[in-house]
Coordinates of C-alpha atoms in Angstrom, one line a residue:
X1 CA 35.2 -1.5 7.9
X2 CA 31.5 -2.1 8.5
X3 CA 31.6 -5.1 6.2
X4 CA 34.6 -6.5 8.2
X5 CA 32.8 -6.1 11.5
X6 CA 29.8 -8.0 10.2
X7 CA 31.9 -11.1 10.8
X8 CA 31.4 -12.5 14.3
X9 CA 35.0 -13.5 14.4
X10 CA 36.2 -10.0 13.6
X11 CA 33.7 -8.4 16.0
X12 CA 35.0 -10.6 18.9
X13 CA 38.6 -9.9 18.0
X14 CA 38.1 -6.2 17.7
X15 CA 36.1 -6.1 21.0
X16 CA 38.9 -8.0 22.9
X17 CA 41.6 -5.8 21.4
X18 CA 39.7 -2.6 22.0
X19 CA 39.0 -3.5 25.6
X20 CA 42.6 -4.3 26.4
X21 CA 43.9 -1.1 24.6
X22 CA 41.3 1.2 26.2
X23 CA 42.1 -0.1 29.7
X24 CA 45.8 0.3 29.1
X25 CA 45.4 3.8 27.8
X26 CA 43.1 5.1 30.5
X27 CA 44.9 3.3 33.3
X28 CA 46.2 6.6 34.9
X29 CA 42.6 7.8 35.0
X30 CA 41.1 4.8 36.7
X31 CA 40.6 4.8 40.5
X32 CA 43.3 2.1 41.0
X33 CA 46.0 1.8 43.7
X34 CA 49.6 2.5 42.7
X35 CA 50.7 -0.8 41.0
X36 CA 54.1 -0.6 42.7
X37 CA 52.8 0.3 46.2
X38 CA 53.5 -2.4 48.7
X39 CA 51.6 -3.3 51.9
X40 CA 53.2 -5.9 54.1
X41 CA 50.0 -6.2 56.1
X42 CA 48.0 -7.2 53.0
X43 CA 50.1 -9.9 51.4
X44 CA 48.5 -12.8 49.5
X45 CA 45.0 -11.6 50.0
X46 CA 42.5 -13.5 47.8
X47 CA 40.1 -11.6 45.5
X48 CA 37.7 -9.5 47.6
X49 CA 35.6 -6.4 47.4
X50 CA 38.7 -4.4 48.5
X51 CA 41.1 -6.1 46.0
X52 CA 39.1 -7.5 43.1
X53 CA 42.0 -9.6 41.8
X54 CA 43.7 -10.0 45.2
X55 CA 47.2 -9.0 46.2
X56 CA 50.7 -10.5 45.7
X57 CA 53.6 -11.3 47.9
X58 CA 54.3 -7.6 48.6
X59 CA 50.7 -6.6 49.1
X60 CA 50.5 -5.0 45.7
X61 CA 47.0 -4.8 44.0
X62 CA 46.9 -7.5 41.3
X63 CA 44.1 -5.7 39.4
X64 CA 46.2 -2.5 39.2
X65 CA 49.2 -4.4 38.1
X66 CA 47.3 -6.4 35.5
X67 CA 45.9 -3.2 33.9
X68 CA 49.2 -1.2 34.1
X69 CA 51.0 -4.3 32.9
X70 CA 48.9 -4.2 29.8
X71 CA 50.4 -0.8 28.9
X72 CA 53.9 -2.4 28.8
X73 CA 52.9 -5.7 27.2
X74 CA 50.7 -4.2 24.5
X75 CA 53.0 -1.3 23.7
X76 CA 56.0 -3.6 23.3
X77 CA 54.0 -6.2 21.3
X78 CA 52.7 -3.5 18.9
X79 CA 56.1 -1.8 18.7
X80 CA 57.9 -5.0 17.9
X81 CA 55.6 -5.6 14.9
X82 CA 56.0 -2.0 13.7
X83 CA 59.8 -2.3 13.7
X84 CA 59.7 -5.7 12.1
X85 CA 57.3 -4.5 9.4
X86 CA 59.4 -1.5 8.5
X87 CA 62.6 -3.5 8.1
X88 CA 61.0 -6.6 6.5
X89 CA 58.8 -4.7 4.0
X90 CA 61.6 -2.4 3.0
X91 CA 64.1 -5.3 2.5
X92 CA 61.5 -7.5 0.7
X93 CA 60.5 -4.7 -1.7
X94 CA 64.1 -3.8 -2.7
X95 CA 65.1 -7.5 -2.9
X96 CA 62.2 -8.1 -5.3
X97 CA 63.1 -5.0 -7.4
X98 CA 66.7 -6.4 -7.6
X99 CA 65.6 -9.8 -8.7
X100 CA 68.4 -11.9 -10.0
X101 CA 71.1 -9.6 -8.6
X102 CA 73.7 -10.3 -5.9
X103 CA 71.8 -8.0 -3.6
X104 CA 68.7 -10.2 -3.8
X105 CA 70.8 -13.3 -3.2
X106 CA 72.5 -11.9 -0.2
X107 CA 69.3 -10.4 1.3
X108 CA 67.3 -13.6 1.0
X109 CA 70.1 -15.8 2.3
X110 CA 70.2 -13.4 5.3
X111 CA 66.5 -14.0 5.7
X112 CA 67.0 -17.7 5.6
X113 CA 69.7 -17.6 8.3
X114 CA 67.6 -15.6 10.7
X115 CA 64.5 -17.6 10.0
X116 CA 66.3 -20.9 10.7
X117 CA 66.3 -20.2 14.5
X118 CA 63.0 -19.4 16.4
X119 CA 62.6 -15.7 17.3
X120 CA 62.4 -16.5 21.0
X121 CA 65.8 -18.3 21.0
X122 CA 67.3 -15.3 19.1
X123 CA 65.7 -12.9 21.5
X124 CA 66.9 -14.7 24.6
X125 CA 70.5 -14.9 23.2
X126 CA 70.6 -11.3 22.0
X127 CA 69.0 -9.7 25.1
X128 CA 71.1 -11.9 27.3
X129 CA 74.3 -10.7 25.7
X130 CA 73.3 -7.0 25.6
X131 CA 71.7 -7.0 29.0
X132 CA 68.7 -5.5 30.5
X133 CA 68.1 -2.0 31.9
X134 CA 68.5 1.3 30.2
X135 CA 71.5 1.7 27.7
X136 CA 73.4 4.9 27.2
X137 CA 74.9 5.6 23.8
X138 CA 76.8 8.8 24.0
X139 CA 74.3 11.3 25.3
X140 CA 71.4 9.2 24.2
X141 CA 69.7 7.0 26.8
X142 CA 67.6 4.1 25.4
X143 CA 65.1 2.7 27.8
X144 CA 64.9 -1.0 28.4
X145 CA 61.4 -1.1 26.8
X146 CA 62.6 0.7 23.6
X147 CA 65.6 -1.6 23.4
X148 CA 63.3 -4.7 23.6
X149 CA 61.2 -3.3 20.8
X150 CA 64.1 -2.5 18.6
X151 CA 65.9 -5.8 19.2
X152 CA 63.0 -8.2 19.0
X153 CA 61.4 -6.1 16.2
X154 CA 64.5 -6.6 14.1
X155 CA 64.2 -10.4 14.7
X156 CA 60.7 -10.3 13.2
X157 CA 61.9 -9.1 9.8
X158 CA 62.6 -12.5 8.1
X159 CA 59.1 -13.8 7.8
X160 CA 57.8 -10.4 6.7
X161 CA 60.6 -9.9 4.2
X162 CA 60.0 -13.3 2.7
X163 CA 56.2 -12.7 2.2
X164 CA 56.8 -9.2 0.9
X165 CA 59.5 -10.4 -1.5
X166 CA 57.2 -13.1 -3.0
X167 CA 54.2 -10.7 -3.4
X168 CA 56.3 -7.9 -4.9
X169 CA 58.0 -10.2 -7.4
X170 CA 54.6 -11.1 -8.8
X171 CA 53.4 -7.5 -8.8
X172 CA 56.5 -6.2 -10.5
X173 CA 55.6 -8.2 -13.6
X174 CA 52.5 -6.1 -14.2
X175 CA 52.5 -3.7 -17.1
X176 CA 51.7 -0.6 -15.0
X177 CA 55.1 -0.9 -13.4
X178 CA 56.8 -0.5 -16.8
X179 CA 54.5 2.5 -17.5
X180 CA 55.5 4.1 -14.3
X181 CA 59.1 3.7 -15.2
X182 CA 58.6 5.3 -18.5
X183 CA 57.0 8.2 -16.7
X184 CA 60.2 8.7 -14.9
X185 CA 59.0 7.5 -11.4
X186 CA 61.9 6.7 -9.0
X187 CA 62.4 3.2 -7.6
X188 CA 61.2 4.1 -4.1
X189 CA 58.1 5.8 -5.6
X190 CA 57.2 2.7 -7.5
X191 CA 57.9 0.3 -4.6
X192 CA 56.2 2.3 -1.9
X193 CA 53.6 4.2 -3.9
X194 CA 52.5 1.5 -6.3
X195 CA 53.6 -2.0 -5.3
X196 CA 53.1 -1.8 -1.5
X197 CA 49.5 -0.6 -1.6
X198 CA 48.7 -3.6 -3.9
X199 CA 50.3 -6.2 -1.6
X200 CA 49.4 -4.7 1.8
X201 CA 46.4 -6.9 2.4
X202 CA 48.4 -10.2 3.2
X203 CA 50.9 -8.1 5.2
X204 CA 48.1 -6.7 7.4
X205 CA 46.9 -10.2 8.1
X206 CA 50.5 -11.2 9.0
X207 CA 50.9 -8.1 11.2
X208 CA 47.8 -8.9 13.2
X209 CA 49.0 -12.4 14.0
X210 CA 52.5 -11.2 14.8
X211 CA 51.3 -8.7 17.5
X212 CA 50.0 -11.7 19.4
X213 CA 53.3 -13.5 19.0
X214 CA 55.1 -10.3 20.1
X215 CA 53.1 -10.2 23.3
X216 CA 54.0 -13.8 24.0
X217 CA 57.7 -13.2 23.4
X218 CA 57.6 -10.1 25.7
X219 CA 55.9 -12.2 28.3
X220 CA 58.4 -15.0 27.9
X221 CA 61.4 -12.6 28.2
X222 CA 60.0 -11.0 31.2
X223 CA 59.2 -14.4 32.7
X224 CA 62.9 -15.3 32.6
X225 CA 64.1 -11.9 33.8
X226 CA 65.2 -10.5 30.4
X227 CA 62.2 -8.3 29.6
X228 CA 60.5 -5.5 31.5
X229 CA 62.3 -5.1 34.8
X230 CA 60.7 -4.8 38.3
X231 CA 59.0 -2.9 39.8
X232 CA 57.4 -2.0 36.4
X233 CA 54.5 -4.4 36.0
X234 CA 54.1 -6.5 32.9
X235 CA 52.1 -9.7 32.4
X236 CA 55.2 -11.9 31.9
X237 CA 56.8 -10.4 35.0
X238 CA 53.6 -11.1 37.0
X239 CA 53.7 -14.7 35.9
X240 CA 57.3 -14.9 37.0
X241 CA 56.4 -13.5 40.4
X242 CA 53.7 -16.2 40.8
X243 CA 55.7 -19.3 39.8
X244 CA 56.5 -20.0 43.4
X245 CA 52.9 -19.9 44.5
X246 CA 51.2 -22.0 41.7
X247 CA 50.9 -25.0 44.0
X248 CA 50.3 -23.2 47.3
X249 CA 46.8 -21.9 46.6
X250 CA 47.4 -18.3 45.5
X251 CA 45.9 -19.0 42.1
X252 CA 45.0 -15.4 41.4
X253 CA 48.6 -14.4 41.0
X254 CA 49.0 -16.3 37.7
X255 CA 45.3 -16.5 36.7
X256 CA 44.6 -12.9 35.8
X257 CA 47.8 -12.0 33.9
X258 CA 47.5 -15.4 32.2
X259 CA 43.9 -14.5 31.1
X260 CA 45.1 -11.1 29.9
X261 CA 47.8 -12.7 27.7
X262 CA 45.3 -15.3 26.4
X263 CA 42.6 -12.8 25.5
X264 CA 45.0 -10.4 23.8
X265 CA 46.6 -13.1 21.7
X266 CA 43.2 -14.6 20.8
X267 CA 41.9 -11.1 19.9
X268 CA 44.7 -10.4 17.5
X269 CA 44.5 -13.9 16.0
X270 CA 40.8 -13.6 15.5
X271 CA 41.3 -10.3 13.8
X272 CA 44.0 -11.8 11.6
X273 CA 41.6 -14.6 10.6
X274 CA 38.8 -12.1 9.8
X275 CA 41.2 -10.0 7.8
X276 CA 42.3 -13.0 5.8
X277 CA 38.8 -13.9 5.0
X278 CA 37.9 -10.3 4.2
X279 CA 40.7 -9.9 1.8
X280 CA 40.1 -13.3 0.1
X281 CA 39.7 -12.5 -3.6
X282 CA 37.1 -15.3 -4.0
X283 CA 35.0 -13.7 -1.3
X284 CA 35.3 -10.3 -2.8
X285 CA 34.5 -11.6 -6.3
X286 CA 31.4 -13.3 -4.9
X287 CA 30.2 -10.1 -3.2
X288 CA 31.2 -7.9 -6.1
X289 CA 33.2 -5.5 -3.9
X290 CA 36.8 -4.6 -3.4
X291 CA 38.5 -4.6 0.1
X292 CA 40.7 -1.6 -0.8

């Protein structure tokens, strides 16, 4: 970890991510106004000592909404990647293990079908059909945010499955895999206990980049009214609220959530670049160390 943080790129990425995450986590402890509290006597106030980021059309504090919006946007972005990684890695590993079988053929064709259409288009279509708001299944109520994470996270699996499949195919050719089979190790034990740890490095790089993409997709869905629903603040929702005021002088309504999205995405992308360089075998061989 110390070696990774010696990279200026990694240090900047980690700093940006840590700042955003810490602010989101401690938001309830900060001396901020209620992000949903309205004040019709304080609408469209520009940044000032009383309201550092100004107020919106309903008199709500933009600073409070930006920080609280980070809780939604970051949580959903991270959750999307976790779901996508679980599905994609599992499918990729088992498809590689079943190389040459009908299961592999069907699984990889399924990956190709989903990968043929951009995730955002899939997300708009699926969420548009299922609808927004909480969903009740029997006695179980699934919140809108959880539904977004599950739906969009599922749509992230093709790229992850394809990478995992290729890496696992190469790894399964090693002699230690045959040795583990002779020892009586089960297929899941070999795939998740032996293969996955040896191919995890490229997947971590991919995951870091995908978090940034997840944040953008959440913001895009919220911007068109298919994501986080008002009055819950989110960065995409704040941009949607500001679209009528872009050319009327209330620059702060779109500026601050836009900066938050930009810094978060840049942070995760910088971390991904640093992880890629850190796990580069040529770099490790040159330094005489192992990243794992």
